[in-house]
Amino acid sequence: MISLLCITIISLTMAGSGYCQMATPSSPKLVKTELGGNVTLPCKLESEDSFFFGSLKVTWTKVAEDESQNEDVLVSIGLHKRTYGNFENRAFLVNLEGGDTSLVLTEVSMEDMGRYRCEVIDGMEDIIQDVILEVENGLTEGVVFPYSPHRGRYNLNFDDAVQTCASQDAVIASFDQLLEAWKDGLDWCNAGWLSDGTVQYPITKPRQPCGGANSNPGIRKYGSKNKQTSRFDVFCYASKLKGHFYWLVQPDRLSYDEAVQACRDDNAEIAKVGHIYAAWKLEAYDRCDAGWLADGSVRYPISRPRKNCSPTEAAVRFVAFPDKKVKSYGVYCFKADQ
């Protein structure tokens, strides 16, 4: 385990004598973040002029109750940096050359919660800063949903998957978000990309086409795949709406182009798939009318199962990607907060 070294300074006025100066941890700072997001843990030298960049040593450690079990996160010595264990490729320093040794963690999980220690040695100003990280379950403010494009299932490489979620006012979901959605009852037999580059799918009701009827419920894992050549669906994560999702009352059924224009005429936009899932899951939106959405699909949200309207489960029901010229559907609109 790597710890801060004791600095011995030889006094110029008292030749041959010396003393050892050890920095002590300052009062811990509290940082809160949501599950699956990115977070910055603050740690910065007081003066940018007090250090020589090539000699700077920075150590970030996750502190355990028994400090003999501390976990190394990141060590940086001059131009050389190394991350460890579960933090590999997820931990970065903000601006080392500018004296900002704050730690950025990406794709935060519940396991990341805890106390972190920043130790900095530059030969003149040595500091120890503790930061306590609290992680809040982002699913209280969002919803995970599976998505495949109009051209059919298993047509997205990883980059396509990221962009597809963004186009639906969502982000690609993390494993922790998918896990929490599975605990909440999400069951989906098509494999989809997650933000860490793995391909997985959640099963609450084991059955033959989905890993076998005698298998246990859980997250089925395909593991890491080639991000450019492998093609799957994607799991997206939509946050709480910052606006109003609604069914636009119209006297006639509309084509897709007419639906887009109708929302514009109402000073709104045609709703996206992320909007309908967020309204359904987080606002209990319920309507048994099939309506156009921005991606050209037709769907409707049911939070109260009943005959002829998703009789067995609450769900966003998918109808089809119909010919955009047909006039068989209404439209769902979204009006953003001003």
XYZ file of N, CA, C and O in Angstrom, residues 183-260:
312
model
N -33.872 -5.400 -10.756
C -34.448 -5.584 -9.417
C -35.868 -5.032 -9.363
O -36.708 -5.517 -8.598
N -36.122 -4.014 -10.197
C -37.442 -3.390 -10.237
C -38.393 -4.110 -11.195
O -39.519 -3.676 -11.394
N -37.910 -5.209 -11.817
C -38.792 -6.024 -12.644
C -38.528 -6.010 -14.134
O -39.267 -6.646 -14.898
N -37.477 -5.311 -14.602
C -37.211 -5.270 -16.039
C -36.810 -6.651 -16.551
O -35.880 -7.273 -16.035
N -37.515 -7.129 -17.558
C -37.258 -8.429 -18.161
C -37.212 -8.234 -19.672
O -38.207 -7.814 -20.282
N -36.045 -8.532 -20.276
C -35.897 -8.288 -21.706
C -34.921 -9.300 -22.289
O -33.794 -9.431 -21.824
N -35.355 -10.002 -23.321
C -34.583 -11.130 -23.836
C -33.591 -10.749 -24.933
O -32.835 -11.600 -25.405
N -33.571 -9.506 -25.388
C -32.615 -9.072 -26.406
C -31.396 -8.449 -25.736
O -31.526 -7.615 -24.839
N -30.211 -8.845 -26.175
C -28.973 -8.337 -25.589
C -28.696 -6.925 -26.067
O -28.938 -6.583 -27.227
N -28.183 -6.087 -25.163
C -27.921 -4.694 -25.506
C -26.619 -4.183 -24.925
O -26.141 -4.663 -23.891
N -26.050 -3.181 -25.603
C -24.822 -2.531 -25.136
C -25.075 -1.781 -23.828
O -26.152 -1.221 -23.621
N -24.040 -1.745 -22.977
C -24.008 -0.892 -21.790
C -22.810 0.048 -21.905
O -21.934 -0.125 -22.756
N -22.754 1.032 -21.008
C -21.750 2.098 -21.133
C -20.320 1.599 -20.968
O -19.382 2.258 -21.428
N -20.117 0.453 -20.315
C -18.757 -0.073 -20.143
C -18.296 -0.921 -21.328
O -17.221 -1.520 -21.285
N -19.112 -0.992 -22.390
C -18.733 -1.750 -23.574
C -19.111 -3.212 -23.528
O -18.831 -3.959 -24.472
N -19.776 -3.651 -22.432
C -20.242 -5.026 -22.367
C -21.636 -5.133 -22.976
O -22.321 -4.127 -23.197
N -22.051 -6.373 -23.239
C -23.365 -6.653 -23.808
C -24.086 -7.591 -22.848
O -23.595 -8.682 -22.540
N -25.273 -7.178 -22.361
C -25.975 -7.939 -21.341
C -27.482 -7.784 -21.528
O -27.932 -6.965 -22.325
N -28.255 -8.594 -20.777
C -29.709 -8.418 -20.793
C -30.307 -8.974 -19.500
O -29.778 -9.922 -18.922
N -31.424 -8.380 -19.016
C -31.998 -8.749 -17.719
C -33.163 -9.741 -17.865
O -34.075 -9.532 -18.664
N -33.143 -10.792 -17.061
C -34.205 -11.795 -17.093
C -34.762 -11.997 -15.685
O -34.032 -12.393 -14.764
N -36.049 -11.714 -15.499
C -36.721 -11.996 -14.225
C -37.565 -13.264 -14.307
O -37.876 -13.866 -13.289
N -37.926 -13.671 -15.541
C -38.740 -14.868 -15.756
C -37.987 -15.810 -16.710
O -38.133 -15.718 -17.932
N -37.168 -16.722 -16.152
C -36.387 -17.613 -17.015
C -37.271 -18.422 -17.961
O -38.342 -18.884 -17.581
N -36.818 -18.556 -19.213
C -37.546 -19.298 -20.226
C -36.562 -19.782 -21.282
O -35.445 -19.280 -21.368
N -36.999 -20.723 -22.089
C -36.099 -21.425 -22.982
C -35.315 -20.511 -23.929
O -34.108 -20.666 -24.065
N -35.943 -19.539 -24.589
C -35.171 -18.718 -25.534
C -34.221 -17.728 -24.865
O -33.460 -17.052 -25.553
N -34.279 -17.621 -23.544
C -33.523 -16.579 -22.828
C -32.615 -17.182 -21.767
O -32.697 -16.848 -20.585
N -31.776 -18.111 -22.181
C -30.830 -18.725 -21.257
C -31.298 -20.018 -20.653
O -30.574 -20.618 -19.850
N -32.514 -20.466 -21.025
C -33.005 -21.742 -20.515
C -34.071 -21.591 -19.452
O -33.993 -20.711 -18.591
N -35.076 -22.491 -19.504
C -36.184 -22.419 -18.552
C -35.752 -22.757 -17.135
O -36.387 -22.337 -16.162
N -34.677 -23.514 -16.989
C -34.221 -23.936 -15.660
C -33.106 -23.056 -15.101
O -32.543 -23.357 -14.057
N -32.776 -21.989 -15.803
C -31.736 -21.078 -15.323
C -32.306 -20.145 -14.258
O -33.523 -20.035 -14.086
N -31.419 -19.469 -13.555
C -31.844 -18.531 -12.514
C -32.111 -17.152 -13.103
O -31.517 -16.775 -14.111
N -33.008 -16.396 -12.473
C -33.165 -14.993 -12.882
C -31.846 -14.247 -12.693
O -31.033 -14.607 -11.839
N -31.624 -13.217 -13.483
C -30.402 -12.437 -13.328
C -30.051 -11.672 -14.580
O -30.833 -11.582 -15.522
N -28.864 -11.100 -14.571
C -28.347 -10.376 -15.734
C -27.523 -11.355 -16.556
O -26.506 -11.863 -16.094
N -27.971 -11.629 -17.768
C -27.226 -12.511 -18.669
C -26.096 -11.699 -19.321
O -26.337 -10.619 -19.858
N -24.886 -12.253 -19.307
C -23.716 -11.506 -19.751
C -23.102 -12.133 -20.992
O -22.759 -13.309 -21.000
N -22.956 -11.319 -22.026
C -22.197 -11.719 -23.203
C -20.734 -11.314 -23.063
O -19.905 -11.724 -23.859
N -20.434 -10.461 -22.075
C -19.075 -9.969 -21.895
C -18.745 -8.822 -22.834
O -19.610 -8.256 -23.479
N -17.453 -8.493 -22.931
C -17.012 -7.408 -23.802
C -16.974 -7.889 -25.252
O -16.546 -9.005 -25.528
N -17.418 -7.039 -26.150
C -17.435 -7.358 -27.569
C -16.676 -6.283 -28.343
O -16.426 -5.188 -27.830
N -16.329 -6.594 -29.586
C -15.683 -5.608 -30.439
C -16.648 -4.452 -30.679
O -17.726 -4.649 -31.245
N -16.259 -3.259 -30.265
C -17.183 -2.126 -30.303
C -17.523 -1.675 -31.718
O -18.548 -1.012 -31.923
N -16.667 -2.030 -32.675
C -16.906 -1.563 -34.038
C -17.634 -2.598 -34.891
O -18.487 -2.249 -35.704
N -17.308 -3.874 -34.710
C -17.872 -4.899 -35.593
C -19.065 -5.632 -35.002
O -19.903 -6.149 -35.741
N -19.153 -5.722 -33.678
C -20.275 -6.433 -33.048
C -21.514 -5.558 -33.057
O -21.430 -4.335 -32.865
N -22.669 -6.174 -33.242
C -23.921 -5.412 -33.350
C -25.005 -6.025 -32.462
O -25.286 -7.214 -32.544
N -25.592 -5.152 -31.629
C -26.642 -5.563 -30.706
C -27.648 -4.422 -30.586
O -27.560 -3.426 -31.296
N -28.604 -4.579 -29.667
C -29.469 -3.473 -29.298
C -28.739 -2.634 -28.237
O -27.540 -2.827 -28.011
N -29.467 -1.761 -27.533
C -28.845 -0.943 -26.499
C -29.843 -0.707 -25.379
O -31.055 -0.675 -25.602
N -29.322 -0.569 -24.164
C -30.138 -0.140 -23.024
C -29.820 1.330 -22.747
O -28.658 1.688 -22.560
N -30.850 2.150 -22.758
C -30.704 3.596 -22.544
C -31.236 3.985 -21.166
O -32.042 3.257 -20.567
N -30.819 5.126 -20.695
C -31.263 5.661 -19.399
C -31.754 7.091 -19.591
O -31.005 7.966 -20.028
N -33.041 7.301 -19.307
C -33.654 8.634 -19.440
C -33.878 9.230 -18.055
O -34.410 8.565 -17.160
N -33.480 10.481 -17.883
C -33.649 11.167 -16.603
C -35.052 11.753 -16.480
O -35.834 11.766 -17.431
N -35.345 12.235 -15.280
C -36.622 12.881 -15.013
C -36.852 14.018 -16.003
O -35.949 14.775 -16.340
N -38.082 14.115 -16.476
C -38.415 15.104 -17.504
C -38.230 16.541 -17.009
O -38.599 16.865 -15.882
N -37.688 17.358 -17.872
C -37.608 18.794 -17.619
C -38.536 19.482 -18.613
O -38.121 20.230 -19.503
N -39.801 19.190 -18.453
C -40.802 19.698 -19.374
C -42.084 18.894 -19.252
O -42.270 18.125 -18.307
N -42.968 19.062 -20.240
C -44.315 18.484 -20.192
C -44.521 17.539 -21.373
O -44.440 17.939 -22.533
N -44.789 16.260 -21.066
C -45.114 15.251 -22.072
C -46.633 15.110 -22.127
O -47.282 14.989 -21.092
N -47.186 15.098 -23.336
C -48.646 15.042 -23.404
C -49.136 14.503 -24.750
O -48.420 14.513 -25.761
N -50.377 14.017 -24.734
C -51.091 13.595 -25.935
C -51.743 14.826 -26.543
O -52.445 15.575 -25.860
N -51.484 15.050 -27.809
C -52.052 16.217 -28.475
C -53.426 15.849 -29.051
O -53.533 15.002 -29.949
N -54.454 16.472 -28.521
C -55.815 16.198 -28.993
C -55.987 16.770 -30.397
O -55.743 17.951 -30.642
N -56.386 15.903 -31.338
C -56.573 16.290 -32.737
C -57.868 15.658 -33.263
O -58.230 14.548 -32.858
N -58.573 16.321 -34.152
C -59.823 15.751 -34.677
C -59.586 14.575 -35.631
O -60.465 13.716 -35.789
N -58.399 14.509 -36.248
C -58.129 13.468 -37.249
C -56.836 12.740 -36.920
O -55.979 13.239 -36.191
N -56.709 11.534 -37.470
C -55.450 10.805 -37.393
C -54.450 11.436 -38.356
O -54.819 12.046 -39.358
N -53.162 11.249 -38.044
C -52.120 12.005 -38.729
C -51.072 11.104 -39.366
O -50.782 10.016 -38.858
N -50.469 11.584 -40.445
C -49.246 10.977 -40.954
C -48.099 11.449 -40.068
O -48.256 12.349 -39.227
N -46.909 10.878 -40.272
C -45.765 11.283 -39.455
C -45.453 12.769 -39.643
O -45.291 13.501 -38.650
N -45.370 13.237 -40.862
C -45.053 14.648 -41.112
C -46.111 15.569 -40.517
O -45.789 16.639 -39.975
N -47.372 15.166 -40.608
C -48.450 15.962 -40.013
C -48.330 15.981 -38.494
O -48.625 17.000 -37.849
N -47.885 14.857 -37.916
C -47.712 14.789 -36.461
C -46.609 15.747 -36.001
O -46.766 16.465 -35.005
N -45.491 15.743 -36.724
C -44.396 16.656 -36.395
C -44.875 18.102 -36.439
O -44.607 18.901 -35.529
